[in-house]
Amino acid sequence: MKSHLIHHLVKSEDLNHHGTLFAGRMAEWFVEASFVAAASQYGKPEGIVCLKVHGFRFFKPVRNGSIILIDSKVVLTGRTSITVYASVVDEKTNDLLVDGFITFVSVDEAGNKVPHGLTTPEVVDAKEAEIVAQAKELK
């Protein structure tokens, strides 16, 4: 599975009233990174739309000044769907901060679903196999 890596510096304007990363900002970055993975695999960014965000969850608070790394990868494909798994880690500590799945669909110019012709990436280890198994359980 091909990883797409994006770094972000958490700045004061990204914080909530608790002084930690605002969930809405993290969601924005998370969806963007996941879109990059799906659109890169499909090859037509204009032909991909977000269908559903699944299981987006925080494991630890993210502090001001943290540099985070979002690793997104296509883990499952259907006829028109592309499911991406993304994980967010603290670059300094490598602690898992956030993870989840997002499903995109391929569409034509009118917004109708169209087959994308992609195949599910090959699984190379037990961790990837577990992620694919989780993706298959999504509704």
PDB file of C-alpha atoms in Angstrom:
ATOM      1  CA  MET A   1       0.000   0.000   0.000  1.00  0.00           C
ATOM      2  CA  LYS A   2       1.362   3.368  -0.970  1.00  0.00           C
ATOM      3  CA  SER A   3       1.641   5.914   1.853  1.00  0.00           C
ATOM      4  CA  HIS A   4       1.026   9.598   1.295  1.00  0.00           C
ATOM      5  CA  LEU A   5       2.705  11.700   3.971  1.00  0.00           C
ATOM      6  CA  ILE A   6       1.756  15.249   4.963  1.00  0.00           C
ATOM      7  CA  HIS A   7       3.258  17.245   7.842  1.00  0.00           C
ATOM      8  CA  HIS A   8       1.580  20.067   9.743  1.00  0.00           C
ATOM      9  CA  LEU A   9       2.842  22.420  12.419  1.00  0.00           C
ATOM     10  CA  VAL A  10       0.166  23.023  15.071  1.00  0.00           C
ATOM     11  CA  LYS A  11      -0.009  26.794  15.606  1.00  0.00           C
ATOM     12  CA  SER A  12      -1.984  28.943  18.056  1.00  0.00           C
ATOM     13  CA  GLU A  13      -4.717  29.602  15.480  1.00  0.00           C
ATOM     14  CA  ASP A  14      -5.306  25.818  15.282  1.00  0.00           C
ATOM     15  CA  LEU A  15      -6.168  25.507  18.990  1.00  0.00           C
ATOM     16  CA  ASN A  16      -9.484  25.228  20.810  1.00  0.00           C
ATOM     17  CA  HIS A  17     -10.509  26.776  24.159  1.00  0.00           C
ATOM     18  CA  HIS A  18      -8.582  24.022  25.989  1.00  0.00           C
ATOM     19  CA  GLY A  19      -5.332  24.999  24.288  1.00  0.00           C
ATOM     20  CA  THR A  20      -5.163  21.790  22.234  1.00  0.00           C
ATOM     21  CA  LEU A  21      -5.698  21.139  18.540  1.00  0.00           C
ATOM     22  CA  PHE A  22      -9.264  21.997  17.507  1.00  0.00           C
ATOM     23  CA  ALA A  23     -11.028  18.859  16.234  1.00  0.00           C
ATOM     24  CA  GLY A  24     -12.423  20.782  13.263  1.00  0.00           C
ATOM     25  CA  ARG A  25      -8.922  21.735  12.115  1.00  0.00           C
ATOM     26  CA  MET A  26      -7.720  18.151  12.522  1.00  0.00           C
ATOM     27  CA  ALA A  27     -10.750  16.940  10.554  1.00  0.00           C
ATOM     28  CA  GLU A  28      -9.877  19.382   7.747  1.00  0.00           C
ATOM     29  CA  TRP A  29      -6.282  18.142   7.564  1.00  0.00           C
ATOM     30  CA  PHE A  30      -7.385  14.505   7.906  1.00  0.00           C
ATOM     31  CA  VAL A  31      -9.878  14.725   5.024  1.00  0.00           C
ATOM     32  CA  GLU A  32      -7.388  16.613   2.864  1.00  0.00           C
ATOM     33  CA  ALA A  33      -4.643  14.025   3.410  1.00  0.00           C
ATOM     34  CA  SER A  34      -7.081  11.194   2.733  1.00  0.00           C
ATOM     35  CA  PHE A  35      -8.282  12.927  -0.436  1.00  0.00           C
ATOM     36  CA  VAL A  36      -4.663  13.142  -1.633  1.00  0.00           C
ATOM     37  CA  ALA A  37      -4.312   9.359  -1.276  1.00  0.00           C
ATOM     38  CA  ALA A  38      -7.593   8.616  -3.091  1.00  0.00           C
ATOM     39  CA  ALA A  39      -7.074  11.174  -5.859  1.00  0.00           C
ATOM     40  CA  SER A  40      -3.458  10.115  -6.417  1.00  0.00           C
ATOM     41  CA  GLN A  41      -4.496   6.495  -6.802  1.00  0.00           C
ATOM     42  CA  TYR A  42      -7.409   7.378  -9.111  1.00  0.00           C
ATOM     43  CA  GLY A  43      -5.454   9.960 -11.094  1.00  0.00           C
ATOM     44  CA  LYS A  44      -8.381  12.364 -11.519  1.00  0.00           C
ATOM     45  CA  PRO A  45      -8.862  14.632  -8.483  1.00  0.00           C
ATOM     46  CA  GLU A  46     -11.871  16.259 -10.133  1.00  0.00           C
ATOM     47  CA  GLY A  47     -13.582  12.850 -10.255  1.00  0.00           C
ATOM     48  CA  ILE A  48     -13.471  12.071  -6.507  1.00  0.00           C
ATOM     49  CA  VAL A  49     -15.871  13.218  -3.775  1.00  0.00           C
ATOM     50  CA  CYS A  50     -16.013  12.405  -0.070  1.00  0.00           C
ATOM     51  CA  LEU A  51     -18.881  10.096   0.847  1.00  0.00           C
ATOM     52  CA  LYS A  52     -18.328   9.365   4.536  1.00  0.00           C
ATOM     53  CA  VAL A  53     -15.889   9.863   7.391  1.00  0.00           C
ATOM     54  CA  HIS A  54     -15.761   6.710   9.544  1.00  0.00           C
ATOM     55  CA  GLY A  55     -14.394   6.329  13.068  1.00  0.00           C
ATOM     56  CA  PHE A  56     -12.321   9.501  13.261  1.00  0.00           C
ATOM     57  CA  ARG A  57     -10.923   9.312  16.807  1.00  0.00           C
ATOM     58  CA  PHE A  58      -8.420  11.116  18.988  1.00  0.00           C
ATOM     59  CA  PHE A  59      -6.123   9.086  21.238  1.00  0.00           C
ATOM     60  CA  LYS A  60      -4.182  11.958  22.810  1.00  0.00           C
ATOM     61  CA  PRO A  61      -4.431  15.744  22.882  1.00  0.00           C
ATOM     62  CA  VAL A  62      -2.272  17.572  20.367  1.00  0.00           C
ATOM     63  CA  ARG A  63      -0.378  20.560  21.787  1.00  0.00           C
ATOM     64  CA  ASN A  64       0.667  23.878  20.307  1.00  0.00           C
ATOM     65  CA  GLY A  65       4.023  23.610  18.536  1.00  0.00           C
ATOM     66  CA  SER A  66       3.635  19.912  17.764  1.00  0.00           C
ATOM     67  CA  ILE A  67       4.652  18.731  14.325  1.00  0.00           C
ATOM     68  CA  ILE A  68       2.277  16.026  13.208  1.00  0.00           C
ATOM     69  CA  LEU A  69       2.566  13.539  10.385  1.00  0.00           C
ATOM     70  CA  ILE A  70      -0.538  12.304   8.573  1.00  0.00           C
ATOM     71  CA  ASP A  71      -0.032   9.001   6.766  1.00  0.00           C
ATOM     72  CA  SER A  72      -2.899   8.157   4.412  1.00  0.00           C
ATOM     73  CA  LYS A  73      -3.287   5.144   2.153  1.00  0.00           C
ATOM     74  CA  VAL A  74      -5.945   3.515   0.015  1.00  0.00           C
ATOM     75  CA  VAL A  75      -6.828   0.249   1.750  1.00  0.00           C
ATOM     76  CA  LEU A  76      -9.982  -0.970   0.012  1.00  0.00           C
ATOM     77  CA  THR A  77     -11.773  -0.362  -3.273  1.00  0.00           C
ATOM     78  CA  GLY A  78     -15.219  -1.221  -4.518  1.00  0.00           C
ATOM     79  CA  ARG A  79     -16.765  -0.605  -7.916  1.00  0.00           C
ATOM     80  CA  THR A  80     -17.065   3.153  -7.317  1.00  0.00           C
ATOM     81  CA  SER A  81     -15.737   3.484  -3.755  1.00  0.00           C
ATOM     82  CA  ILE A  82     -12.223   4.129  -2.488  1.00  0.00           C
ATOM     83  CA  THR A  83     -11.645   3.687   1.253  1.00  0.00           C
ATOM     84  CA  VAL A  84      -8.651   5.401   2.805  1.00  0.00           C
ATOM     85  CA  TYR A  85      -7.108   4.781   6.221  1.00  0.00           C
ATOM     86  CA  ALA A  86      -5.206   7.666   7.790  1.00  0.00           C
ATOM     87  CA  SER A  87      -3.185   7.828  10.957  1.00  0.00           C
ATOM     88  CA  VAL A  88      -1.720  10.891  12.632  1.00  0.00           C
ATOM     89  CA  VAL A  89       1.388  10.665  14.775  1.00  0.00           C
ATOM     90  CA  ASP A  90       3.477  13.145  16.720  1.00  0.00           C
ATOM     91  CA  GLU A  91       6.666  13.436  14.675  1.00  0.00           C
ATOM     92  CA  LYS A  92       8.830  13.802  17.778  1.00  0.00           C
ATOM     93  CA  THR A  93       7.423  10.959  19.925  1.00  0.00           C
ATOM     94  CA  ASN A  94       5.802   8.804  17.208  1.00  0.00           C
ATOM     95  CA  ASP A  95       2.721   8.571  19.480  1.00  0.00           C
ATOM     96  CA  LEU A  96      -0.521   7.757  17.661  1.00  0.00           C
ATOM     97  CA  LEU A  97      -2.764  10.813  18.001  1.00  0.00           C
ATOM     98  CA  VAL A  98      -5.673  10.216  15.601  1.00  0.00           C
ATOM     99  CA  ASP A  99      -6.808   7.583  13.141  1.00  0.00           C
ATOM    100  CA  GLY A 100      -9.824   6.686  11.050  1.00  0.00           C
ATOM    101  CA  PHE A 101     -11.240   5.827   7.667  1.00  0.00           C
ATOM    102  CA  ILE A 102     -12.808   7.902   4.907  1.00  0.00           C
ATOM    103  CA  THR A 103     -14.700   6.612   1.890  1.00  0.00           C
ATOM    104  CA  PHE A 104     -14.646   8.513  -1.393  1.00  0.00           C
ATOM    105  CA  VAL A 105     -16.553   7.729  -4.585  1.00  0.00           C
ATOM    106  CA  SER A 106     -15.685   8.340  -8.202  1.00  0.00           C
ATOM    107  CA  VAL A 107     -18.137  10.552 -10.080  1.00  0.00           C
ATOM    108  CA  ASP A 108     -18.666  12.014 -13.529  1.00  0.00           C
ATOM    109  CA  GLU A 109     -19.124  15.724 -14.325  1.00  0.00           C
ATOM    110  CA  ALA A 110     -22.808  15.528 -13.321  1.00  0.00           C
ATOM    111  CA  GLY A 111     -21.990  13.980  -9.947  1.00  0.00           C
ATOM    112  CA  ASN A 112     -23.178  10.475 -10.833  1.00  0.00           C
ATOM    113  CA  LYS A 113     -21.194   7.544  -9.473  1.00  0.00           C
ATOM    114  CA  VAL A 114     -19.004   5.883 -12.099  1.00  0.00           C
ATOM    115  CA  PRO A 115     -16.720   2.841 -11.892  1.00  0.00           C
ATOM    116  CA  HIS A 116     -13.118   3.817 -11.218  1.00  0.00           C
ATOM    117  CA  GLY A 117     -11.383   0.637 -12.423  1.00  0.00           C
ATOM    118  CA  LEU A 118      -9.034   0.468  -9.423  1.00  0.00           C
ATOM    119  CA  THR A 119      -8.074  -2.672  -7.557  1.00  0.00           C
ATOM    120  CA  THR A 120      -7.488  -2.992  -3.836  1.00  0.00           C
ATOM    121  CA  PRO A 121      -3.769  -2.638  -3.025  1.00  0.00           C
ATOM    122  CA  GLU A 122      -1.873  -5.766  -2.062  1.00  0.00           C
ATOM    123  CA  VAL A 123      -1.475  -6.389   1.667  1.00  0.00           C
ATOM    124  CA  VAL A 124       2.151  -6.932   2.692  1.00  0.00           C
ATOM    125  CA  ASP A 125       2.039  -7.440   6.463  1.00  0.00           C
ATOM    126  CA  ALA A 126      -0.215  -8.247   9.431  1.00  0.00           C
ATOM    127  CA  LYS A 127      -0.791  -4.574  10.289  1.00  0.00           C
ATOM    128  CA  GLU A 128      -2.096  -3.831   6.797  1.00  0.00           C
ATOM    129  CA  ALA A 129      -4.239  -6.985   6.919  1.00  0.00           C
ATOM    130  CA  GLU A 130      -5.834  -5.754  10.159  1.00  0.00           C
ATOM    131  CA  ILE A 131      -6.533  -2.323   8.649  1.00  0.00           C
ATOM    132  CA  VAL A 132      -8.172  -3.909   5.587  1.00  0.00           C
ATOM    133  CA  ALA A 133     -10.273  -6.161   7.856  1.00  0.00           C
ATOM    134  CA  GLN A 134     -11.445  -3.066   9.777  1.00  0.00           C
ATOM    135  CA  ALA A 135     -12.259  -1.286   6.497  1.00  0.00           C
ATOM    136  CA  LYS A 136     -14.392  -4.222   5.356  1.00  0.00           C
ATOM    137  CA  GLU A 137     -16.488  -3.876   8.549  1.00  0.00           C
ATOM    138  CA  LEU A 138     -17.397  -0.243   7.832  1.00  0.00           C
ATOM    139  CA  LYS A 139     -20.975   0.536   6.876  1.00  0.00           C
TER     140      LYS A 139
END
